[in-house]
mmCIF file of C-alpha atoms and ligand atoms in Angstrom:
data_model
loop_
_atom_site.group_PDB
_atom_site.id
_atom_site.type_symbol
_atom_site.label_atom_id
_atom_site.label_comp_id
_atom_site.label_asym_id
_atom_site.label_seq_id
_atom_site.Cartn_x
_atom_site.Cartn_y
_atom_site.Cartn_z
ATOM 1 C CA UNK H 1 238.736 207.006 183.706
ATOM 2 C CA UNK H 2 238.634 210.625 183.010
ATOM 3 C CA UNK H 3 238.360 213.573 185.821
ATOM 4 C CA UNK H 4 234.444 212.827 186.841
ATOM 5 C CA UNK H 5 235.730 210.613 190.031
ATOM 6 C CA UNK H 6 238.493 213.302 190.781
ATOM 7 C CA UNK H 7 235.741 216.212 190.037
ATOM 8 C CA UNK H 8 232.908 214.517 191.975
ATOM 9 C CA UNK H 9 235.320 213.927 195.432
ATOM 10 C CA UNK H 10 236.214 217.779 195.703
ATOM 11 C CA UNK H 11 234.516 220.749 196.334
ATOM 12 C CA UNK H 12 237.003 223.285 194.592
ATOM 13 C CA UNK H 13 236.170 226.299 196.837
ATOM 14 C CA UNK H 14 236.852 224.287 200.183
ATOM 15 C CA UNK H 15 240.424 222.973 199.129
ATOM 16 C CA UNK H 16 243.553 224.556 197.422
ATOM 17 C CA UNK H 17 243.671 221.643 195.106
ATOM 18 C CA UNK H 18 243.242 222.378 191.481
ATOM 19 C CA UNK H 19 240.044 221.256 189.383
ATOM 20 C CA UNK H 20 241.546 220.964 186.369
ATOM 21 C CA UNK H 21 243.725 221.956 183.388
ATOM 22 C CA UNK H 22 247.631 221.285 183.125
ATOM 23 C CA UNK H 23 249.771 221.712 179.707
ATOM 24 C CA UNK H 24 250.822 218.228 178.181
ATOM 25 C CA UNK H 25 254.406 218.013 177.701
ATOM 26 C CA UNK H 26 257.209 215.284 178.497
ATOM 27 C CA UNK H 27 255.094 212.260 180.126
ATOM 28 C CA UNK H 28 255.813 213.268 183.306
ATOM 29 C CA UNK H 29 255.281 211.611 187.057
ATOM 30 C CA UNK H 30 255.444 213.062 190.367
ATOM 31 C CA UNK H 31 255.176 211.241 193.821
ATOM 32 C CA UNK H 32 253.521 213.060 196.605
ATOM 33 C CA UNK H 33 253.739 212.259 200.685
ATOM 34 C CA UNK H 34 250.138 212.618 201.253
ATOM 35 C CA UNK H 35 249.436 212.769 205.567
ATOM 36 C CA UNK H 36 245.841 211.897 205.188
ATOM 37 C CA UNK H 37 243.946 209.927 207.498
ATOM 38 C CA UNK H 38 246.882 207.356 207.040
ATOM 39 C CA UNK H 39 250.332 208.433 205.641
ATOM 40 C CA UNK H 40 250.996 207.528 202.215
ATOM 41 C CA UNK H 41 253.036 207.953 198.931
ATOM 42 C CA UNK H 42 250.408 209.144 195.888
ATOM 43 C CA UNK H 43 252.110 207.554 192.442
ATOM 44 C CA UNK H 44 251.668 209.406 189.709
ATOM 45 C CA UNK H 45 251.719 208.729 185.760
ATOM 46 C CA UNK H 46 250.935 210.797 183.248
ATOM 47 C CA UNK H 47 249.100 209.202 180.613
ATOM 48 C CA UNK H 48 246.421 210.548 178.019
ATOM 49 C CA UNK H 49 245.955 213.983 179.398
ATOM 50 C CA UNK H 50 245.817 213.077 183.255
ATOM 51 C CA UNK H 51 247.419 211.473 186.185
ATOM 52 C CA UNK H 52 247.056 207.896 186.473
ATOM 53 C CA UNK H 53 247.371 207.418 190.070
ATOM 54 C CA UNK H 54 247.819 205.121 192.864
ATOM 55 C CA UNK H 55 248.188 205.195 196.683
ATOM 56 C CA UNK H 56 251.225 203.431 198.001
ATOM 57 C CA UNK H 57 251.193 203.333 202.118
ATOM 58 C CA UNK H 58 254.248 201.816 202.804
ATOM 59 C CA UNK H 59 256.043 204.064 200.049
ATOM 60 C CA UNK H 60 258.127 202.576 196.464
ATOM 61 C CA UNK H 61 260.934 200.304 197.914
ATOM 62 C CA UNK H 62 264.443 200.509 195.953
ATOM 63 C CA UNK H 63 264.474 196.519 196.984
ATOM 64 C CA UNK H 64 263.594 194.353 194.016
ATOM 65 C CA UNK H 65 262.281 191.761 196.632
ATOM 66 C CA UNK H 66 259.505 194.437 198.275
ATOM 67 C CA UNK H 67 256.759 194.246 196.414
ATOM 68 C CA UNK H 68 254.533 197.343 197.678
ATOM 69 C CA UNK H 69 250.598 197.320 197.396
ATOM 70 C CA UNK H 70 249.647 200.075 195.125
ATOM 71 C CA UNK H 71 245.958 200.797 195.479
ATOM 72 C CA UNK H 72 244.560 202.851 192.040
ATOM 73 C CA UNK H 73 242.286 205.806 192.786
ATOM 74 C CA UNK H 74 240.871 208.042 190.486
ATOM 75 C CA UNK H 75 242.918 209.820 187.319
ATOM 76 C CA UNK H 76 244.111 213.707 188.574
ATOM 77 C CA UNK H 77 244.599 216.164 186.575
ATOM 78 C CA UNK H 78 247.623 217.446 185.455
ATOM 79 C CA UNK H 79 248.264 220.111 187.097
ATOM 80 C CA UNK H 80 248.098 218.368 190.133
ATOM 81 C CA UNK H 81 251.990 217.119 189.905
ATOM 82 C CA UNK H 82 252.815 220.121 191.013
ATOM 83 C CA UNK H 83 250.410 220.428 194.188
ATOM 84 C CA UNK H 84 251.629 220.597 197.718
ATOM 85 C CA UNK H 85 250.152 222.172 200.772
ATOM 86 C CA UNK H 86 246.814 221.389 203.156
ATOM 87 C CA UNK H 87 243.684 219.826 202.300
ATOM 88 C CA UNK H 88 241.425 221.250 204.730
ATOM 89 C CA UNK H 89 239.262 219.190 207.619
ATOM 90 C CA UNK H 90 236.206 218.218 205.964
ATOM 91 C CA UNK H 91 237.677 217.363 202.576
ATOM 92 C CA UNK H 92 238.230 214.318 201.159
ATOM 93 C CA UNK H 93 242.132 213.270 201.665
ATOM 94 C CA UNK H 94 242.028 216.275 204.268
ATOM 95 C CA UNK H 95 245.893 216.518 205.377
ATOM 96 C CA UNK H 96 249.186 217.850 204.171
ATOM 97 C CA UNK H 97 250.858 217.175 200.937
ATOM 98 C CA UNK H 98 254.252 217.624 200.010
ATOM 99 C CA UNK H 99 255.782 217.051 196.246
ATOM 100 C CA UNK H 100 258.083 214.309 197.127
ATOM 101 C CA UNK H 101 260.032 213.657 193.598
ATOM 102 C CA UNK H 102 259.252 214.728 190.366
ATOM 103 C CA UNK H 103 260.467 213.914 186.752
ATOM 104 C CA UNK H 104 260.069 211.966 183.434
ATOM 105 C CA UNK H 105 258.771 208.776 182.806
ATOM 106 C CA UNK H 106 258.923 206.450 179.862
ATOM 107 C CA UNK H 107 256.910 203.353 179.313
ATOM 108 C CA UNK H 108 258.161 199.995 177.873
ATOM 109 C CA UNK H 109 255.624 199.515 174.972
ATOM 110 C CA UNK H 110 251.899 200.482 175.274
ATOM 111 C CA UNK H 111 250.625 202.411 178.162
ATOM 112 C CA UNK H 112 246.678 201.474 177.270
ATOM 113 C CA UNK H 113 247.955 197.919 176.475
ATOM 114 C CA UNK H 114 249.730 197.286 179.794
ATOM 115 C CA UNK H 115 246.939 199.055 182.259
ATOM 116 C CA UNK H 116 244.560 196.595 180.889
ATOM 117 C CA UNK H 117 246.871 193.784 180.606
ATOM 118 C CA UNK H 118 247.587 195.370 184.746
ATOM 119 C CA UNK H 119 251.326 194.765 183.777
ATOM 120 C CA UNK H 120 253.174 198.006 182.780
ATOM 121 C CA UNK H 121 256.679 198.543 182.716
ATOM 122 C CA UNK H 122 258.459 201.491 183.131
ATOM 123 C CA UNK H 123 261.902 203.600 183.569
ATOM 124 C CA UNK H 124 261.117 206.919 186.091
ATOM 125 C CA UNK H 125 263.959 209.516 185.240
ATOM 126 C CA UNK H 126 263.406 211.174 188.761
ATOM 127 C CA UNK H 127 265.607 213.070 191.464
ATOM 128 C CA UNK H 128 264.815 210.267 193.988
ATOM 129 C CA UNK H 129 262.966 207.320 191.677
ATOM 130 C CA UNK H 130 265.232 205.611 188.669
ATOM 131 C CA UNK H 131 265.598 203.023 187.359
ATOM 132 C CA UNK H 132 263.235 200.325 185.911
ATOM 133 C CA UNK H 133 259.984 199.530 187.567
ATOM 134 C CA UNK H 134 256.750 197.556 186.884
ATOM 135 C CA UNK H 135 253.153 197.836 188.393
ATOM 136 C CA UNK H 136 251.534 194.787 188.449
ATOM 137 C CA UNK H 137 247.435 194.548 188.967
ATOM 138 C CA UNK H 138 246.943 191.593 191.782
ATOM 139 C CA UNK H 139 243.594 189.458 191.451
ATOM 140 C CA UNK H 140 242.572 190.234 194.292
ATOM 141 C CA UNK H 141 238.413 191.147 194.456
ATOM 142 C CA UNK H 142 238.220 194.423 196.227
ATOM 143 C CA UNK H 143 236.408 197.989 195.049
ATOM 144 C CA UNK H 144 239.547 199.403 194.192
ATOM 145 C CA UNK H 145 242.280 197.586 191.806
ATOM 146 C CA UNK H 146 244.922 196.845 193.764
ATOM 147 C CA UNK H 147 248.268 196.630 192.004
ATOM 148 C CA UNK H 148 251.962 195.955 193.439
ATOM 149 C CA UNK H 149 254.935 198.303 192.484
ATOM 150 C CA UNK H 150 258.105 196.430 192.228
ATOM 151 C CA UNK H 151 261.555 197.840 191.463
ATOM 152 C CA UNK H 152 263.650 196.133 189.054
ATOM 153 C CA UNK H 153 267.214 194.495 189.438
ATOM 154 C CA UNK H 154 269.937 197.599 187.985
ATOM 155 C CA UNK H 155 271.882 199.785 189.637
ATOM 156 C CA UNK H 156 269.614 201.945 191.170
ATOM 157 C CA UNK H 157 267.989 198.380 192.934
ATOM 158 C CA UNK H 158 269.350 198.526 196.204
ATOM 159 C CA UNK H 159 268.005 197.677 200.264
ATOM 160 C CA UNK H 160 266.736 201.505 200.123
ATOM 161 C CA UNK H 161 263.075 202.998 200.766
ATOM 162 C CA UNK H 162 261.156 206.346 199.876
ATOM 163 C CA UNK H 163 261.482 206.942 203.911
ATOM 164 C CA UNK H 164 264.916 206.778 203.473
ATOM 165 C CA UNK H 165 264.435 210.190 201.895
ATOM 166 C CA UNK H 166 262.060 211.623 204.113
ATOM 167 C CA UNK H 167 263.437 213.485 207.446
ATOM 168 C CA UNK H 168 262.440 211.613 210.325
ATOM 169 C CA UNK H 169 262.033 214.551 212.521
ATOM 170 C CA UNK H 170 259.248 216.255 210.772
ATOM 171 C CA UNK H 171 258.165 213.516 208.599
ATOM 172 C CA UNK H 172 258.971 215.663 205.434
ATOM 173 C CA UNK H 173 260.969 214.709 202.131
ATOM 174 C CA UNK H 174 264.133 216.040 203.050
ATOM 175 C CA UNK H 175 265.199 219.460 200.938
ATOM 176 C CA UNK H 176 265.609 218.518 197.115
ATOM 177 C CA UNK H 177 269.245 219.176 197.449
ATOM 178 C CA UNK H 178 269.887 216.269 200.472
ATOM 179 C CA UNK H 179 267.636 213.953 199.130
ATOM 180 C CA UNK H 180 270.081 214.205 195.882
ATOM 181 C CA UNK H 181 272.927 213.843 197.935
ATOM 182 C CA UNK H 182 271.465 211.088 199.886
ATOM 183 C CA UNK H 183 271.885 209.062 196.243
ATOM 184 C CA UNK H 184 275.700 210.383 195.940
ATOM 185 C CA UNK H 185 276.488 209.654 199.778
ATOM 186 C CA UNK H 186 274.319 205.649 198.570
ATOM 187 C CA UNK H 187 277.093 205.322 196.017
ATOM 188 C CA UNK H 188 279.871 206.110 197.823
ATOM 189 C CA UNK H 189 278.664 203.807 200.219
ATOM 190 C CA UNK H 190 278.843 200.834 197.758
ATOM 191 C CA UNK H 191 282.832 201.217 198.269
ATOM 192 C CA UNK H 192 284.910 199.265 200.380
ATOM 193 C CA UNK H 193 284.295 200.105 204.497
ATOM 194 C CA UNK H 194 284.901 203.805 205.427
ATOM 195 C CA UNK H 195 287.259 203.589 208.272
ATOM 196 C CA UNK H 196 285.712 204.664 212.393
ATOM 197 C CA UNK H 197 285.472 208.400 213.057
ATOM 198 C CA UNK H 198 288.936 208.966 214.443
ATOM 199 C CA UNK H 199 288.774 209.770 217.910
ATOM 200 C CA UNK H 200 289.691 213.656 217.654
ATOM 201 C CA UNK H 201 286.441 214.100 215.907
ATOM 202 C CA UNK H 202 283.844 212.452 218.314
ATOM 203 C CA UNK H 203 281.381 214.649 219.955
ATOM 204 C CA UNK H 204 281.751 216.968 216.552
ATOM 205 C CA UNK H 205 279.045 217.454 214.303
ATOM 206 C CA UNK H 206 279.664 215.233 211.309
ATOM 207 C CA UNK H 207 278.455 213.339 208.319
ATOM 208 C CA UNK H 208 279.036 210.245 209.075
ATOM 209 C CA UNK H 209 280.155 207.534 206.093
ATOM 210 C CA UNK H 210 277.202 204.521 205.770
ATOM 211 C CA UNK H 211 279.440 201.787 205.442
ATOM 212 C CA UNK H 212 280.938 199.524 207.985
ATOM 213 C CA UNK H 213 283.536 200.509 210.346
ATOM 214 C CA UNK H 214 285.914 198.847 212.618
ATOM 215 C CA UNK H 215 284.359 197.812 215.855
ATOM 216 C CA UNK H 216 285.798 198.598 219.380
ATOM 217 C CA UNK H 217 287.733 195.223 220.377
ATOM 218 C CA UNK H 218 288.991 194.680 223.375
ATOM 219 C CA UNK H 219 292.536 194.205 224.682
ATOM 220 C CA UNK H 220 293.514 191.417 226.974
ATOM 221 C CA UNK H 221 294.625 193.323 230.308
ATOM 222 C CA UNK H 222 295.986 191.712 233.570
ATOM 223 C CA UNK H 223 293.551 194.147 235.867
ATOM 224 C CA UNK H 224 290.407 195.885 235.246
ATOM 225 C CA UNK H 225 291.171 199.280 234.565
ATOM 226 C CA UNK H 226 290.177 201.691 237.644
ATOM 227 C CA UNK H 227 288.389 204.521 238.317
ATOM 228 C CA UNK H 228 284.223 205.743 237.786
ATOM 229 C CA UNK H 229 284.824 206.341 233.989
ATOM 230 C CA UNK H 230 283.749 202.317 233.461
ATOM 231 C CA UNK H 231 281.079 200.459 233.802
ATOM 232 C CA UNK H 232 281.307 196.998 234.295
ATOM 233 C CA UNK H 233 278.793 194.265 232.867
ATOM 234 C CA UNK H 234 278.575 190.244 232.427
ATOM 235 C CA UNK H 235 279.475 189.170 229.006
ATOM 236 C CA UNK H 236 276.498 188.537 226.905
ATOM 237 C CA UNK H 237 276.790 185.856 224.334
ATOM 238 C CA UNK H 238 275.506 186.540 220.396
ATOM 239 C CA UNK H 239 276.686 188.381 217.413
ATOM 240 C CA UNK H 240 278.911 191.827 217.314
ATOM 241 C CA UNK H 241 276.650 194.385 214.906
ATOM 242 C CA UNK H 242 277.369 197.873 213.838
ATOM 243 C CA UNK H 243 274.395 200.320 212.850
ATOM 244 C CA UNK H 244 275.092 203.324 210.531
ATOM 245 C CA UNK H 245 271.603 205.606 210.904
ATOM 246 C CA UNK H 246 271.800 207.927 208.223
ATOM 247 C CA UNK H 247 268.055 209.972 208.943
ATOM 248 C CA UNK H 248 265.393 206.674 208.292
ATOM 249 C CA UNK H 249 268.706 204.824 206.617
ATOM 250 C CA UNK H 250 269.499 202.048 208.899
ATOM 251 C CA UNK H 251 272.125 199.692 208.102
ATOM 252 C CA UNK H 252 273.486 196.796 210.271
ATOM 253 C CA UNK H 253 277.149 195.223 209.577
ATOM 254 C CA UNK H 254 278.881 192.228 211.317
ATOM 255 C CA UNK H 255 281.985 192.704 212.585
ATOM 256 C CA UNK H 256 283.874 191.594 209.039
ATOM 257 C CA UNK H 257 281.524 194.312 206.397
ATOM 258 C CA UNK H 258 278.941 192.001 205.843
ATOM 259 C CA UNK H 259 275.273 193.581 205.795
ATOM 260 C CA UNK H 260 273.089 192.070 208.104
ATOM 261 C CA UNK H 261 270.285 194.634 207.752
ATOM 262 C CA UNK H 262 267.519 192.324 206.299
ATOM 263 C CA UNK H 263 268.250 189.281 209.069
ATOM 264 C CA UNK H 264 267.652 191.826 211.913
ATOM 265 C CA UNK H 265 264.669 193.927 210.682
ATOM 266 C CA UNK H 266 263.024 194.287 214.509
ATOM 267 C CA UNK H 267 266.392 195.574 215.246
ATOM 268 C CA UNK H 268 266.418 198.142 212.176
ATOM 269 C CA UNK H 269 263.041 199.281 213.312
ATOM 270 C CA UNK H 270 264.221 199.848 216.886
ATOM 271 C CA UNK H 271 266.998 201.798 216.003
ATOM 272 C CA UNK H 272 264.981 203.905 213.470
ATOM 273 C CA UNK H 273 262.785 204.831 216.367
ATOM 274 C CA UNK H 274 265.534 206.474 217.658
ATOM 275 C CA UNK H 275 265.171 209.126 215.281
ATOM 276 C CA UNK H 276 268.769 210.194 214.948
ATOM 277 C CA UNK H 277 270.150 212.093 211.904
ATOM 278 C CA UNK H 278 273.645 210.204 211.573
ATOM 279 C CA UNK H 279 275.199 208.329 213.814
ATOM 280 C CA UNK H 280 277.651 205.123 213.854
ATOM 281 C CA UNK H 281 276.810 202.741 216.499
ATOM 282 C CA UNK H 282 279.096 199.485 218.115
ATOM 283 C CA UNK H 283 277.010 196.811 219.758
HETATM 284 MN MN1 MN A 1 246.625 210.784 198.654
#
C-alpha cells in the first residue's frame, strides 16, 4: 500500500502527526485509543517499512469467542507508533490519541502470504496484548477490507477487554504501571475466592480482590430487628449475584464462585455505567 493514502489524508502543517520516516528495528506494533468522530482502538503492525493498520471500534477482546471487526485503513508510517496527542478540528481523524500498548510482534509464517491469503497469525509480546492472535479478512463487499481480530485459546485468553484497561473516568488507558498490574491483580484472580472485606475495613479506601466473595446471608430471627437503621422490603424471587467492578472490569458470581458474567451482559453493562473504580457488590 505504501504512504500515498496516509500522505494524501494529511496536511502536515495543520496536525502534529508525523509525515514520515521511522528507523526499522524489532517488528514492532503499537495500539492507539483514537477519540475521533467515533472512539476506537487503531491496530498496528509493522511490516515492510510501515504500519499495517486497522481500526477496531469495539477494541481487541482477550475472549477467544469475540470476534472484533477490524476495518484496514491506510499503511502509517513508522514513526507513528509512537504518536499521541490532538489531531486538530478540520483534520482528518481530528481527536485525541493516546499510545495505548506498545511492543513486539512476531508472525506465524509469511506476513505478505497471510495479508493476501487475509489470514495472518500472530503472537503480540505487549504490556497489555499477548498471547496468540489471528486477523481474519471477512468477504464482505465494502470500500474498505474488513477483517475480524480474534484472540486465541492460551493463557492470556480470558473474559477480558482493551476497556478493561482504560480508566473509565477519563476514558484514558490507565498509567502503564496499573494497566501492568491490572494483568498481575487478573492472575491472582484465577485463584480460589478471595474472602469479603472484613468488616473493620469498609468505608476504607481499598483494592478490592476480583474474585468471588461470600455473600451476606441471612439469619433466621424470631422478631424483626428494631430501630431506623433497616429498611424493610418484600422478598423478590431470582438468583443471588455478586459484582466485583474493578475500573471497566465487571465480573458477576453466583452465590457458590461460579462466573455468571457472560449470562447477564445487560447487567454487566449497567453496572459499568456506574463508573466505579473498585468495588464488591451483594445483590
Ligand atoms: Mn484512528
Amino acid at each position: 500500500m505504501g504512504l500515498a493514502e496516509y500522505k494524501r489524508k494529511r496536511i502536515f502543517h495543520s496536525t502534529p502527526e508525523p509525515s514520515g520516516g521511522g528507523k526499522r528495528g524489532h517488528a514492532l506494533f503499537v495500539v492507539q485509543l483514537h477519540h475521533a468522530s467515533r472512539r476506537h482502538y487503531d491496530f498496528r503492525l509493522e511490516h515492510a517499512g510501515t504500519l499495517k493498520s486497522w481500526a477496531v471500534p469495539k477494541g481487541p477482546s482477550f475472549d477467544p469467542a469475540v470476534k472484533r471487526m477490524a476495518v484496514q485503513v491506510e499503511d502509517h508510517p513508522l514513526s507513528y507508533a509512537g504518536f499521541e496527542g490532538d489531531i486538530p478540528k478540520g483534520n482528518y481523524g481530528a481527536g485525541h490519541v493516546d499510545v495505548f500498548d506498545s511492543g513486539t510482534w512476531e508472525p506465524v509464517g509469511s506476513v505478505r502470504e497471510g495479508l493476501a491469503k487475509g489470514e495472518l497469525k500472530f503472537t503480540l509480546h505487549g504490556d497489555v496484548l499477548r498471547g496468540s492472535w489471528v486477523l481474519v479478512r471477512t468477504r464482505k463487499d465494502a470500500s474498505k477490507p474488513q477483517w475480524l481480530l480474534i484472540k486465541h485459546r492460551d493463557a492470556y485468553a480470558g473474559p477480558r477487554e482493551a476497556d478493561d484497561f482504560v480508566d473509565p473516568r477519563s476514558d484514558r488507558p490507565l498509567p502503564l504501571r496499573e494497566r501492568r498490574k491490572v494483568w498481575k491483580d487478573m492472575e491472582a484472580a484465577a485463584d480460589p475466592p478471595a474472602s469479603a472485606l472484613p468488616a473493620k475495613d469498609v468505608g476504607k479506601r481499598v483494592a478490592m480482590a476480583e474474585g468471588a466473595f461470600e455473600p451476606e446471608l441471612c439469619k433466621v430471627a424470631t422478631d424483626p430487628p428494631s430501630g431506623d437503621d433497616w429498611l424493610h422490603e418484600a422478598k423478590w424471587d431470582g438468583y443471588r449475584i455478586l459484582a466485583t467492578i474493578k475500573g471497566r472490569r465487571v465480573r458477576l458470581w453466583s452465590r457458590n464462585g461460579l462466573e455468571w458474567t457472560h449470562k447477564v451482559p445487560e447487567l454487566v453493562d449497567a453496572l459499568r455505567s456506574l463508573k466505579l473504580r473498585s468495588a464488591q457488590l451483594d445483590g
